[in-house]
Amino acid sequence: MELIKLTQQDTKYDALIIPFGKAMELAVSIPEGIASSVDAATKAGLFKGESEEIYKLSMLWEDKIVNVVLVGLGEEGKADNRSVFIAFSKAFTACRDLKAKIVRVALDNAKACAKDYDIVEKICEAALLANYQFDCYKSEAKINTVEKIEFEASFDRFEEALKEAKICAESTTIARDLINQPPMFMTPAQLAEEAKTIGKKCNMEVLVFHKPDIEELGMNAFLAVGKGSVNTPKLIVMRYFGGRDNKEIIGLVGKGVMYDSGGYSLKPPSSLPTMHGDMSGAAAVIGAMKAIAQMSLKANVVGIIAACENRISGDAYLPGDILKSMAGKYIEMNNSDAEGRLTLADAITYAIREQKADKVIDIATLTGAVITALGNKTAGIISNDDELTKLAEKASRISCEKVWRLPADRELRHVLNSSIADIKNSAMGSSAGGGTILGGLFLQEFVEDKPWLHIDIAGTNWAQEDLPYCIKGGVGFGTSLLYNMIKLSSK
Ligand code: BES
Ligand code: ZN
Ligand code: ZN
């Protein structure tokens, strides 16, 4: 889809989006016939400009039907970025449903509500995200996508916002594609190929380590998880050095469990069909690395993915096994479904010891418990560092992906004590609760003394139904969040 700033006034369009604040009047010039209908609708109280309100009108304009979508942004100056993002996503989705091919956005009508660079950027991103489809396996009846969106916008830095939006949205949609591909196709080797292709395109070094290399590195916890699959594990490392030589190195570690059957601690049938989404953290890291490189951020970042499949076979790891992690800690593996933390523990050690990361941010579909705690629109964050937490919260307000900090409560830590090894991978049998916190506490054992932030996206990575900004399936949650964290930290 093409996204442009309008320069020529007299072009034709199929749909017109007009944003309004509450009780705001039409302030831009639009064709007389359309303007009178819009006025009539607002005067009749059919549309009030409330936050996230949408009103659709279809009318005859010259010789064809034109659809007008009014978007409510709520009280002037009070709208938060996410509600503006959602309101526009709804409007763009409405245009798709109305089979529009060319959409005009009279963005200047809401100058008072959407005046900051970040939100203008996010509105452009909404246009691209709402248009996303994953229909490569649909032989017929493909859903309409918009071909062109023209913005009437007189913001100073609009072109700049548009460029950033295109890069970020493309990164999120690449993450969605990686998640949505079925597990028979998206194996660890395939993910490594995808990362390499992106690396080539963005001039970024991508290293792929195979099983013998991973054995050499001593990443036995990671290897154990992938042991039951014929599709062998791959360690994927994406290196971007855009900052000064002496500047800190940030490690972005993404959970890359390409399929999580649960292993011998088998998941119930209803959980299985979406478990190829257990690499959503990896997808977010790959997407973010692409955006970081394309925007030439002044930062040094290493993306690390320990990609493997958690399957059952004669060679799969067994609950009861004791694993020696790369860091040298022995792990009593009592639940093969708590596999993500095993792969991440070694990936974090690798980030710190081999890639010299000064700070570590990990992103993972780690626990079902985070859905119970925060619902499916907010990711849980756990950290040993207040500065890194503030950075995540600030980036989250820009990226419009919600996060909420949970405590790294040391008082819960003892439930992971093992009688035969250094630590257990799950608190099975304990009624302490706090599953998400325990996942975080387990990972914290491997961060040595480094500032670290963990993002649990098990609730937010997958849309169970169509959302205004994302069709059912992979969301690509965290791509923009990670990108914005690096952008903020590079300033
Ligand atoms: N991949 C799952 C977490 C998950 C759950 C992701 C629901 C998406 C939706 C993870 O590997 C897992 O199974 N976690 C266990 C941990 C437990 C055994 C300590 C869980 O949440 O039950
Ligand atoms: Zn699992
Ligand atoms: Zn998992």
Short mmCIF file of N, CA, C and O in Angstrom, two decimals, residues 18-110:
data_model
loop_
_atom_site.label_atom_id
_atom_site.label_comp_id
_atom_site.label_asym_id
_atom_site.label_seq_id
_atom_site.Cartn_x
_atom_site.Cartn_y
_atom_site.Cartn_z
N ILE A 18 -12.47 11.83 8.31
CA ILE A 18 -12.36 13.16 8.94
C ILE A 18 -12.34 12.99 10.46
O ILE A 18 -13.33 12.56 11.06
N PRO A 19 -11.22 13.33 11.10
CA PRO A 19 -11.17 13.25 12.56
C PRO A 19 -11.77 14.50 13.20
O PRO A 19 -11.64 15.61 12.67
N PHE A 20 -12.44 14.29 14.32
CA PHE A 20 -13.05 15.40 15.08
C PHE A 20 -12.74 15.24 16.56
O PHE A 20 -12.84 14.14 17.10
N GLY A 21 -12.44 16.35 17.20
CA GLY A 21 -12.44 16.35 18.66
C GLY A 21 -13.88 16.55 19.10
O GLY A 21 -14.77 16.82 18.27
N LYS A 22 -14.13 16.44 20.40
CA LYS A 22 -15.49 16.62 20.91
C LYS A 22 -15.97 18.05 20.64
O LYS A 22 -15.24 19.01 20.91
N ALA A 23 -17.17 18.18 20.11
CA ALA A 23 -17.80 19.47 19.80
C ALA A 23 -16.99 20.33 18.84
O ALA A 23 -17.16 21.54 18.78
N MET A 24 -16.08 19.72 18.11
CA MET A 24 -15.26 20.45 17.14
C MET A 24 -16.03 20.58 15.84
O MET A 24 -16.79 19.70 15.48
N GLU A 25 -15.82 21.71 15.14
CA GLU A 25 -16.51 21.92 13.87
C GLU A 25 -15.60 21.51 12.71
O GLU A 25 -14.40 21.37 12.89
N LEU A 26 -16.21 21.36 11.54
CA LEU A 26 -15.43 21.06 10.35
C LEU A 26 -14.54 22.27 10.03
O LEU A 26 -15.03 23.38 9.83
N ALA A 27 -13.23 22.04 10.01
CA ALA A 27 -12.32 23.16 9.83
C ALA A 27 -11.49 23.08 8.55
O ALA A 27 -10.66 23.92 8.29
N VAL A 28 -11.72 22.03 7.78
CA VAL A 28 -10.98 21.91 6.52
C VAL A 28 -11.97 21.99 5.37
O VAL A 28 -13.17 21.74 5.55
N SER A 29 -11.46 22.36 4.20
CA SER A 29 -12.40 22.46 3.10
C SER A 29 -12.53 21.11 2.40
O SER A 29 -11.55 20.49 2.03
N ILE A 30 -13.79 20.68 2.29
CA ILE A 30 -14.08 19.44 1.57
C ILE A 30 -15.23 19.75 0.61
O ILE A 30 -15.94 20.76 0.79
N PRO A 31 -15.44 18.94 -0.42
CA PRO A 31 -16.49 19.26 -1.40
C PRO A 31 -17.84 19.55 -0.72
O PRO A 31 -18.22 18.87 0.25
N GLU A 32 -18.52 20.57 -1.23
CA GLU A 32 -19.76 21.08 -0.64
C GLU A 32 -20.79 20.00 -0.31
O GLU A 32 -21.33 19.93 0.79
N GLY A 33 -21.02 19.11 -1.28
CA GLY A 33 -22.02 18.05 -1.10
C GLY A 33 -21.71 17.16 0.09
O GLY A 33 -22.61 16.72 0.81
N ILE A 34 -20.43 16.91 0.31
CA ILE A 34 -20.02 16.04 1.42
C ILE A 34 -20.12 16.82 2.73
O ILE A 34 -20.65 16.33 3.73
N ALA A 35 -19.64 18.06 2.70
CA ALA A 35 -19.63 18.89 3.92
C ALA A 35 -21.04 19.05 4.49
O ALA A 35 -21.23 18.97 5.71
N SER A 36 -22.04 19.25 3.62
CA SER A 36 -23.39 19.46 4.13
C SER A 36 -23.93 18.20 4.81
O SER A 36 -24.61 18.28 5.84
N SER A 37 -23.58 17.03 4.28
CA SER A 37 -24.02 15.78 4.92
C SER A 37 -23.34 15.58 6.27
O SER A 37 -23.95 15.13 7.24
N VAL A 38 -22.06 15.93 6.32
CA VAL A 38 -21.31 15.79 7.59
C VAL A 38 -21.93 16.72 8.64
O VAL A 38 -22.18 16.32 9.78
N ASP A 39 -22.20 17.97 8.23
CA ASP A 39 -22.83 18.94 9.15
C ASP A 39 -24.17 18.42 9.66
O ASP A 39 -24.49 18.50 10.84
N ALA A 40 -24.97 17.88 8.72
CA ALA A 40 -26.30 17.38 9.10
C ALA A 40 -26.17 16.25 10.11
O ALA A 40 -26.93 16.18 11.09
N ALA A 41 -25.18 15.36 9.91
CA ALA A 41 -25.00 14.22 10.83
C ALA A 41 -24.60 14.71 12.22
O ALA A 41 -25.09 14.21 13.23
N THR A 42 -23.71 15.69 12.29
CA THR A 42 -23.27 16.17 13.60
C THR A 42 -24.39 16.96 14.28
O THR A 42 -24.62 16.81 15.48
N LYS A 43 -25.13 17.78 13.48
CA LYS A 43 -26.24 18.56 14.06
C LYS A 43 -27.33 17.64 14.61
O LYS A 43 -27.95 17.93 15.63
N ALA A 44 -27.55 16.52 13.93
CA ALA A 44 -28.59 15.59 14.39
C ALA A 44 -28.11 14.76 15.59
O ALA A 44 -28.84 13.91 16.09
N GLY A 45 -26.87 14.99 16.00
CA GLY A 45 -26.33 14.27 17.18
C GLY A 45 -25.97 12.82 16.88
O GLY A 45 -25.82 12.01 17.79
N LEU A 46 -25.83 12.50 15.57
CA LEU A 46 -25.48 11.12 15.21
C LEU A 46 -24.00 10.84 15.50
O LEU A 46 -23.58 9.70 15.63
N PHE A 47 -23.23 11.90 15.57
CA PHE A 47 -21.80 11.77 15.84
C PHE A 47 -21.37 12.93 16.72
O PHE A 47 -21.67 14.08 16.43
N LYS A 48 -20.68 12.61 17.83
CA LYS A 48 -20.36 13.66 18.79
C LYS A 48 -18.85 13.92 18.94
O LYS A 48 -18.45 14.82 19.66
N GLY A 49 -18.06 13.09 18.30
CA GLY A 49 -16.61 13.27 18.43
C GLY A 49 -16.05 12.69 19.71
O GLY A 49 -14.93 13.03 20.12
N GLU A 50 -16.82 11.79 20.36
CA GLU A 50 -16.32 11.13 21.57
C GLU A 50 -15.10 10.27 21.22
O GLU A 50 -14.99 9.78 20.10
N SER A 51 -14.27 10.03 22.22
CA SER A 51 -13.07 9.23 22.01
C SER A 51 -13.41 7.84 21.43
O SER A 51 -14.29 7.16 21.95
N GLU A 52 -12.75 7.49 20.36
CA GLU A 52 -12.88 6.19 19.67
C GLU A 52 -14.24 5.97 18.99
O GLU A 52 -14.57 4.86 18.59
N GLU A 53 -15.05 7.06 18.89
CA GLU A 53 -16.35 6.94 18.20
C GLU A 53 -16.13 6.96 16.68
O GLU A 53 -15.26 7.66 16.18
N ILE A 54 -16.93 6.17 15.99
CA ILE A 54 -16.83 6.11 14.52
C ILE A 54 -18.23 6.32 13.95
O ILE A 54 -19.20 5.78 14.49
N TYR A 55 -18.36 7.11 12.90
CA TYR A 55 -19.66 7.23 12.23
C TYR A 55 -19.43 7.18 10.72
O TYR A 55 -18.59 7.89 10.18
N LYS A 56 -20.19 6.29 10.05
CA LYS A 56 -19.99 6.11 8.61
C LYS A 56 -21.17 6.68 7.83
O LYS A 56 -22.32 6.43 8.19
N LEU A 57 -20.88 7.42 6.78
CA LEU A 57 -21.93 7.92 5.87
C LEU A 57 -21.54 7.55 4.44
O LEU A 57 -20.38 7.71 4.07
N SER A 58 -22.51 7.10 3.67
CA SER A 58 -22.23 6.86 2.25
C SER A 58 -23.12 7.78 1.45
O SER A 58 -24.30 7.95 1.76
N MET A 59 -22.56 8.41 0.44
CA MET A 59 -23.38 9.36 -0.35
C MET A 59 -22.93 9.38 -1.80
O MET A 59 -21.84 8.92 -2.12
N LEU A 60 -23.82 9.95 -2.62
CA LEU A 60 -23.49 10.08 -4.03
C LEU A 60 -22.71 11.38 -4.22
O LEU A 60 -23.16 12.45 -3.80
N TRP A 61 -21.52 11.28 -4.77
CA TRP A 61 -20.70 12.47 -5.01
C TRP A 61 -20.32 12.46 -6.48
O TRP A 61 -19.66 11.54 -6.94
N GLU A 62 -20.77 13.49 -7.20
CA GLU A 62 -20.69 13.50 -8.65
C GLU A 62 -21.32 12.20 -9.17
O GLU A 62 -22.46 11.92 -8.88
N ASP A 63 -20.54 11.32 -9.81
CA ASP A 63 -21.21 10.15 -10.37
C ASP A 63 -20.95 8.86 -9.62
O ASP A 63 -21.21 7.78 -10.09
N LYS A 64 -20.36 8.96 -8.41
CA LYS A 64 -20.10 7.69 -7.70
C LYS A 64 -20.31 7.81 -6.19
O LYS A 64 -20.38 8.90 -5.66
N ILE A 65 -20.39 6.63 -5.57
CA ILE A 65 -20.58 6.60 -4.11
C ILE A 65 -19.26 6.93 -3.43
O ILE A 65 -18.22 6.39 -3.77
N VAL A 66 -19.33 7.85 -2.48
CA VAL A 66 -18.15 8.10 -1.66
C VAL A 66 -18.53 7.79 -0.21
O VAL A 66 -19.65 8.08 0.22
N ASN A 67 -17.62 7.14 0.49
CA ASN A 67 -17.87 6.82 1.90
C ASN A 67 -17.10 7.80 2.77
O ASN A 67 -15.92 8.06 2.53
N VAL A 68 -17.78 8.32 3.77
CA VAL A 68 -17.13 9.25 4.69
C VAL A 68 -17.11 8.58 6.06
O VAL A 68 -18.12 8.05 6.51
N VAL A 69 -15.95 8.58 6.69
CA VAL A 69 -15.84 8.00 8.03
C VAL A 69 -15.41 9.11 9.00
O VAL A 69 -14.33 9.70 8.84
N LEU A 70 -16.29 9.41 9.95
CA LEU A 70 -15.96 10.41 10.96
C LEU A 70 -15.33 9.68 12.14
O LEU A 70 -15.81 8.63 12.57
N VAL A 71 -14.24 10.23 12.65
CA VAL A 71 -13.50 9.58 13.76
C VAL A 71 -13.49 10.51 14.96
O VAL A 71 -13.08 11.66 14.85
N GLY A 72 -13.91 9.99 16.10
CA GLY A 72 -13.92 10.80 17.32
C GLY A 72 -12.61 10.68 18.09
O GLY A 72 -12.10 9.58 18.28
N LEU A 73 -12.10 11.83 18.53
CA LEU A 73 -10.84 11.82 19.30
C LEU A 73 -11.04 12.34 20.71
O LEU A 73 -10.07 12.52 21.46
N GLY A 74 -12.28 12.62 21.08
CA GLY A 74 -12.55 13.04 22.46
C GLY A 74 -12.14 14.48 22.72
O GLY A 74 -11.86 15.24 21.80
N GLU A 75 -12.10 14.82 24.01
CA GLU A 75 -11.84 16.21 24.38
C GLU A 75 -10.45 16.67 23.97
O GLU A 75 -9.47 15.95 24.18
N GLU A 76 -10.42 17.86 23.43
CA GLU A 76 -9.18 18.44 22.93
C GLU A 76 -8.08 18.42 24.01
O GLU A 76 -8.32 18.83 25.13
N GLY A 77 -6.93 17.92 23.64
CA GLY A 77 -5.79 17.92 24.57
C GLY A 77 -5.84 16.82 25.61
O GLY A 77 -4.90 16.64 26.37
N LYS A 78 -6.95 16.06 25.66
CA LYS A 78 -7.06 15.03 26.71
C LYS A 78 -6.85 13.61 26.17
O LYS A 78 -6.69 12.68 26.94
N ALA A 79 -6.87 13.49 24.83
CA ALA A 79 -6.79 12.14 24.26
C ALA A 79 -5.40 11.55 24.49
O ALA A 79 -4.40 12.22 24.27
N ASP A 80 -5.37 10.29 24.99
CA ASP A 80 -4.06 9.66 25.11
C ASP A 80 -3.73 9.01 23.77
O ASP A 80 -4.60 8.75 22.94
N ASN A 81 -2.43 8.78 23.57
CA ASN A 81 -1.97 8.29 22.26
C ASN A 81 -2.67 7.01 21.83
O ASN A 81 -3.03 6.84 20.68
N ARG A 82 -2.88 6.10 22.79
CA ARG A 82 -3.47 4.81 22.40
C ARG A 82 -4.90 4.97 21.90
O ARG A 82 -5.30 4.32 20.94
N SER A 83 -5.67 5.86 22.51
CA SER A 83 -7.06 5.98 22.03
C SER A 83 -7.10 6.65 20.66
O SER A 83 -7.96 6.34 19.84
N VAL A 84 -6.17 7.56 20.39
CA VAL A 84 -6.10 8.16 19.04
C VAL A 84 -5.70 7.06 18.04
O VAL A 84 -6.29 6.95 16.96
N PHE A 85 -4.74 6.25 18.43
CA PHE A 85 -4.28 5.14 17.57
C PHE A 85 -5.44 4.17 17.28
O PHE A 85 -5.67 3.78 16.14
N ILE A 86 -6.19 3.85 18.32
CA ILE A 86 -7.30 2.91 18.13
C ILE A 86 -8.40 3.53 17.28
O ILE A 86 -8.94 2.89 16.37
N ALA A 87 -8.71 4.80 17.54
CA ALA A 87 -9.76 5.48 16.78
C ALA A 87 -9.42 5.47 15.28
O ALA A 87 -10.25 5.11 14.44
N PHE A 88 -8.18 5.82 14.95
CA PHE A 88 -7.79 5.82 13.52
C PHE A 88 -7.76 4.39 12.96
O PHE A 88 -8.14 4.18 11.81
N SER A 89 -7.31 3.44 13.77
CA SER A 89 -7.29 2.05 13.28
C SER A 89 -8.70 1.62 12.92
O SER A 89 -8.93 0.95 11.91
N LYS A 90 -9.68 2.02 13.76
CA LYS A 90 -11.08 1.67 13.47
C LYS A 90 -11.52 2.29 12.15
O LYS A 90 -12.20 1.67 11.35
N ALA A 91 -11.11 3.55 11.93
CA ALA A 91 -11.51 4.25 10.71
C ALA A 91 -10.90 3.58 9.48
O ALA A 91 -11.58 3.38 8.47
N PHE A 92 -9.62 3.22 9.57
CA PHE A 92 -8.98 2.57 8.41
C PHE A 92 -9.59 1.20 8.15
O PHE A 92 -9.78 0.80 7.00
N THR A 93 -9.92 0.47 9.23
CA THR A 93 -10.56 -0.83 9.06
C THR A 93 -11.93 -0.66 8.40
O THR A 93 -12.32 -1.43 7.53
N ALA A 94 -12.66 0.40 8.81
CA ALA A 94 -13.98 0.67 8.21
C ALA A 94 -13.82 0.91 6.71
O ALA A 94 -14.63 0.42 5.90
N CYS A 95 -12.77 1.63 6.31
CA CYS A 95 -12.55 1.89 4.87
C CYS A 95 -12.30 0.59 4.11
O CYS A 95 -12.77 0.42 2.99
N ARG A 96 -11.56 -0.29 4.73
CA ARG A 96 -11.32 -1.60 4.11
C ARG A 96 -12.61 -2.35 3.92
O ARG A 96 -12.88 -2.91 2.85
N ASP A 97 -13.42 -2.36 4.99
CA ASP A 97 -14.70 -3.07 4.93
C ASP A 97 -15.61 -2.46 3.87
O ASP A 97 -16.45 -3.14 3.30
N LEU A 98 -15.46 -1.16 3.63
CA LEU A 98 -16.28 -0.47 2.63
C LEU A 98 -15.71 -0.63 1.21
O LEU A 98 -16.13 0.03 0.28
N LYS A 99 -14.72 -1.49 1.10
CA LYS A 99 -14.08 -1.82 -0.19
C LYS A 99 -13.40 -0.63 -0.86
O LYS A 99 -13.25 -0.58 -2.08
N ALA A 100 -12.97 0.33 -0.06
CA ALA A 100 -12.28 1.49 -0.62
C ALA A 100 -10.88 1.09 -1.09
O ALA A 100 -10.23 0.24 -0.49
N LYS A 101 -10.45 1.69 -2.18
CA LYS A 101 -9.10 1.45 -2.69
C LYS A 101 -8.22 2.69 -2.44
O LYS A 101 -7.06 2.58 -2.13
N ILE A 102 -8.83 3.87 -2.63
CA ILE A 102 -8.09 5.12 -2.37
C ILE A 102 -8.78 5.85 -1.21
O ILE A 102 -9.99 6.11 -1.25
N VAL A 103 -8.02 6.14 -0.17
CA VAL A 103 -8.58 6.78 1.02
C VAL A 103 -7.89 8.12 1.25
O VAL A 103 -6.66 8.22 1.17
N ARG A 104 -8.68 9.13 1.50
CA ARG A 104 -8.16 10.45 1.82
C ARG A 104 -8.35 10.68 3.31
O ARG A 104 -9.40 10.34 3.87
N VAL A 105 -7.34 11.24 3.98
CA VAL A 105 -7.47 11.55 5.41
C VAL A 105 -7.31 13.05 5.61
O VAL A 105 -6.25 13.61 5.34
N ALA A 106 -8.37 13.70 6.07
CA ALA A 106 -8.33 15.15 6.32
C ALA A 106 -7.75 15.38 7.72
O ALA A 106 -8.42 15.85 8.63
N LEU A 107 -6.47 15.01 7.86
CA LEU A 107 -5.84 15.00 9.18
C LEU A 107 -5.83 16.39 9.83
O LEU A 107 -5.92 16.51 11.06
N ASP A 108 -5.72 17.42 9.01
CA ASP A 108 -5.66 18.78 9.55
C ASP A 108 -6.89 19.17 10.35
O ASP A 108 -6.85 20.09 11.15
N ASN A 109 -7.98 18.44 10.16
CA ASN A 109 -9.19 18.78 10.91
C ASN A 109 -9.01 18.55 12.42
O ASN A 109 -9.73 19.11 13.23
N ALA A 110 -8.05 17.70 12.78
CA ALA A 110 -7.87 17.37 14.20
C ALA A 110 -6.52 17.84 14.71
O ALA A 110 -5.93 17.24 15.60
#
